[in-house]
Coordinates of C-alpha atoms in Angstrom, one line a residue:
Chain A
X1 CA -4.1 7.2 -13.9
X2 CA -1.9 4.4 -11.9
X3 CA -0.8 5.5 -8.4
X4 CA 2.3 5.2 -6.9
X5 CA 3.5 1.7 -6.7
X6 CA 5.8 0.1 -4.0
X7 CA 7.2 -3.5 -3.5
X8 CA 7.2 -5.4 -1.4
X9 CA 4.4 -4.8 0.7
X10 CA 5.9 -6.7 3.6
X11 CA 9.3 -7.9 4.5
X12 CA 10.5 -9.9 7.6
X13 CA 14.4 -10.1 7.9
X14 CA 16.9 -10.8 10.6
X15 CA 19.0 -8.1 11.9
X16 CA 22.3 -7.4 9.9
X17 CA 20.7 -8.5 6.6
X18 CA 20.2 -6.2 3.8
X19 CA 17.0 -5.1 2.5
X20 CA 15.7 -3.0 -0.6
X21 CA 12.6 -1.3 -1.4
X22 CA 11.4 -0.3 -4.8
X23 CA 9.3 2.6 -5.7
X24 CA 7.6 3.9 -9.1
X25 CA 6.1 7.2 -8.8
X26 CA 3.1 8.6 -10.7
X27 CA 4.1 9.4 -14.3
X28 CA 5.3 12.8 -14.9
X29 CA 5.8 13.4 -11.1
X30 CA 9.4 14.9 -11.0
X31 CA 9.6 14.9 -7.1
X32 CA 9.9 11.5 -5.4
X33 CA 10.1 11.2 -1.6
X34 CA 11.0 8.3 0.7
X35 CA 9.6 8.6 4.1
X36 CA 9.8 6.5 7.5
X37 CA 6.7 6.0 9.6
X38 CA 6.7 4.6 13.1
X39 CA 3.7 3.4 14.8
X40 CA 1.7 6.4 16.0
X41 CA 3.7 9.2 14.3
X42 CA 3.5 10.9 11.1
X43 CA 5.8 10.2 8.0
X44 CA 9.3 11.6 8.5
X45 CA 11.4 12.4 5.5
X46 CA 14.5 10.3 4.4
X47 CA 15.3 11.7 1.2
X48 CA 13.8 13.9 -1.6
X49 CA 14.8 13.7 -5.3
X50 CA 14.2 16.3 -8.0
X51 CA 14.4 14.1 -11.0
X52 CA 17.5 11.9 -10.5
X53 CA 19.2 14.5 -8.0
X54 CA 19.0 14.0 -4.2
X55 CA 18.2 17.5 -3.1
X56 CA 17.3 16.7 0.7
X57 CA 19.0 13.6 2.2
X58 CA 19.6 15.4 5.6
X59 CA 17.7 12.9 7.7
X60 CA 19.0 9.8 5.8
X61 CA 21.2 7.7 7.9
X62 CA 23.9 7.6 5.6
X63 CA 26.1 4.7 7.5
X64 CA 23.4 2.0 6.7
X65 CA 20.7 3.6 4.2
X66 CA 21.5 4.4 0.5
X67 CA 18.9 5.4 -2.1
X68 CA 19.2 6.0 -6.0
X69 CA 16.9 7.4 -8.9
X70 CA 19.0 6.7 -11.6
X71 CA 16.9 7.7 -14.6
X72 CA 14.9 10.1 -12.8
X73 CA 11.8 7.6 -12.6
X74 CA 11.7 4.8 -10.3
X75 CA 13.6 4.6 -7.1
X76 CA 15.4 2.2 -4.8
X77 CA 15.7 2.5 -1.0
X78 CA 18.4 0.2 0.6
X79 CA 19.4 -0.8 4.2
X80 CA 22.7 -2.6 4.9
X81 CA 22.8 -3.9 7.7
X82 CA 19.3 -3.6 9.0
X83 CA 18.9 -3.0 12.9
X84 CA 15.8 -4.0 15.0
X85 CA 15.1 -0.2 15.4
X86 CA 14.6 0.0 11.4
X87 CA 11.2 -2.0 11.8
X88 CA 8.7 0.6 10.5
X89 CA 6.7 1.3 7.5
X90 CA 8.9 2.8 4.6
X91 CA 6.6 5.3 2.3
X92 CA 7.3 6.5 -1.1
X93 CA 5.4 9.4 -2.3
X94 CA 5.6 11.7 -5.5
X95 CA 4.3 14.9 -6.4
X96 CA 4.5 17.0 -9.6
X97 CA 6.6 19.8 -7.9
X98 CA 7.8 20.2 -4.4
X99 CA 5.5 22.0 -2.2
X100 CA 2.5 20.6 -4.2
X101 CA 0.2 17.7 -2.9
X102 CA 1.9 14.3 -2.5
X103 CA 0.6 11.0 -3.7
X104 CA 1.4 7.9 -1.5
X105 CA 2.2 4.4 -2.2
X106 CA 0.9 1.7 0.0
X107 CA 4.2 1.4 2.0
X108 CA 6.5 -1.5 2.8
X109 CA 6.2 -2.8 6.2
X110 CA 9.6 -4.0 7.5
X111 CA 10.0 -6.2 10.7
X112 CA 13.7 -6.8 11.9
X113 CA 13.9 -9.7 14.1
Chain B
X1 CA 13.1 23.9 14.3
X2 CA 9.8 23.8 12.2
X3 CA 7.2 21.7 13.7
X4 CA 3.6 20.6 13.3
X5 CA 1.5 19.9 16.3
X6 CA -1.9 17.9 16.3
X7 CA -3.5 18.4 19.7
X8 CA -5.4 15.2 19.7
X9 CA -3.9 11.8 19.1
X10 CA -7.2 9.8 19.7
X11 CA -10.8 11.0 19.1
X12 CA -13.9 9.1 19.6
X13 CA -17.3 10.5 18.4
X14 CA -20.9 9.3 17.6
X15 CA -22.3 9.4 14.2
X16 CA -23.7 13.0 13.5
X17 CA -21.4 14.8 16.0
X18 CA -19.4 17.7 14.8
X19 CA -15.7 17.3 14.4
X20 CA -12.7 19.8 14.8
X21 CA -9.2 18.5 14.7
X22 CA -6.5 21.1 15.5
X23 CA -3.3 21.8 13.8
X24 CA -0.7 24.3 14.7
X25 CA 2.7 24.8 13.0
X26 CA 5.8 26.7 13.8
X27 CA 7.1 28.7 11.0
X28 CA 6.8 32.4 10.0
X29 CA 7.3 32.3 6.2
X30 CA 5.1 31.1 3.3
X31 CA 3.6 27.9 3.7
X32 CA 1.4 25.4 1.8
X33 CA -1.0 23.5 4.2
X34 CA -2.5 20.1 3.8
X35 CA -4.7 17.3 5.5
X36 CA -4.3 13.9 4.7
X37 CA -6.3 10.9 5.6
X38 CA -5.5 7.3 5.8
X39 CA -8.7 4.9 6.0
X40 CA -8.1 1.6 7.5
X41 CA -6.2 -0.6 4.9
X42 CA -5.6 2.3 2.5
X43 CA -3.0 4.6 1.4
X44 CA -2.6 8.2 2.6
X45 CA -4.5 10.4 0.6
X46 CA -5.1 14.1 0.1
X47 CA -8.1 15.5 2.0
X48 CA -7.7 19.1 1.2
X49 CA -5.2 21.8 0.6
X50 CA -4.6 25.5 1.1
X51 CA -1.9 27.3 -1.2
X52 CA -3.3 30.9 -1.1
X53 CA -6.6 33.0 -1.5
X54 CA -9.7 32.1 0.7
X55 CA -8.7 30.9 4.0
X56 CA -11.5 28.4 4.4
X57 CA -11.0 25.6 1.9
X58 CA -13.4 22.8 1.2
X59 CA -12.3 19.2 0.6
X60 CA -13.6 15.7 -0.1
X61 CA -16.5 14.2 1.8
X62 CA -17.8 17.4 3.5
X63 CA -14.6 18.3 5.1
X64 CA -13.4 22.0 5.4
X65 CA -10.3 23.6 7.1
X66 CA -9.6 27.2 8.0
X67 CA -6.3 28.9 7.7
X68 CA -5.7 31.3 10.6
X69 CA -2.3 33.1 9.7
X70 CA -2.1 34.9 13.1
X71 CA -2.4 31.8 15.1
X72 CA -0.4 29.5 12.6
X73 CA -3.3 27.1 12.7
X74 CA -5.1 24.8 10.1
X75 CA -7.9 23.3 11.8
X76 CA -9.9 20.5 10.1
X77 CA -13.8 20.5 10.6
X78 CA -16.8 18.5 9.6
X79 CA -20.4 19.5 10.9
X80 CA -21.7 15.8 11.1
X81 CA -19.4 12.6 11.0
X82 CA -20.4 9.4 9.8
X83 CA -18.9 5.9 10.7
X84 CA -17.0 5.8 7.4
X85 CA -14.9 8.9 8.6
X86 CA -13.1 6.4 11.0
X87 CA -9.4 7.0 9.9
X88 CA -6.3 8.6 10.9
X89 CA -5.8 12.2 9.9
X90 CA -2.6 14.2 9.4
X91 CA -2.0 17.8 8.8
X92 CA 1.3 18.6 6.9
X93 CA 3.0 21.8 6.3
X94 CA 5.2 22.6 2.9
X95 CA 7.8 25.4 3.7
X96 CA 8.7 27.4 0.9
X97 CA 12.2 28.1 2.4
X98 CA 13.8 24.8 1.9
X99 CA 10.9 23.0 0.2
X100 CA 10.6 21.0 3.2
X101 CA 7.1 19.0 4.2
X102 CA 6.5 18.3 7.9
X103 CA 4.0 15.9 9.1
X104 CA 2.0 15.9 12.3
X105 CA 1.9 12.9 14.4
X106 CA -1.7 12.3 13.5
X107 CA -5.1 12.0 15.0
X108 CA -6.8 8.7 15.0
X109 CA -10.6 9.2 14.7
X110 CA -13.2 6.6 15.8
X111 CA -16.8 7.3 15.0
X112 CA -19.3 5.1 16.7
X113 CA -22.2 4.0 14.6

């Protein structure tokens, strides 16, 4: 069974530039999560999808962050414009249903200079 | 607000020592409980989970955890650690009301050979 796929694995950009992250969840997993993980901390939810519907985006900074999951499968998270404080690891995870165990991708390590 | 507390941020043990990592959460309703592990250079992966039933659950690699409802705790244990257990361990709580999953800040375990 293929795991959660994320790309790119690493991204270095200058502040004020846009950046996008892509995630393909495990086949059959309806629930998709985007998390932010800062050094020394646990993952913090940015947005949760049930199929193509964003059901929890309360922690997503909507002035600069956006996400989509158009066909209820893969998803894209975008930041525009990026700020220095956005440097972190962005994790994607999926689960069969909410509250079930989550399967994580390798993450994208973003560095904003 | 709901939260998950992991008592130790860094733990150093010698091989064959016993391990107990603390996890407490603040929520009075129904929860699912998880421990995830991240080995160096690898993805976050599930170590064990508790949904209901026997409060003592066993996971992979000889780990176990005990849910004590009255103490809002879900501590992770292993009777004898190995060098290969060196990793970061995250406690997570999924809350039925709102379908939120909250992660602790993680405990970094280093096992000396």
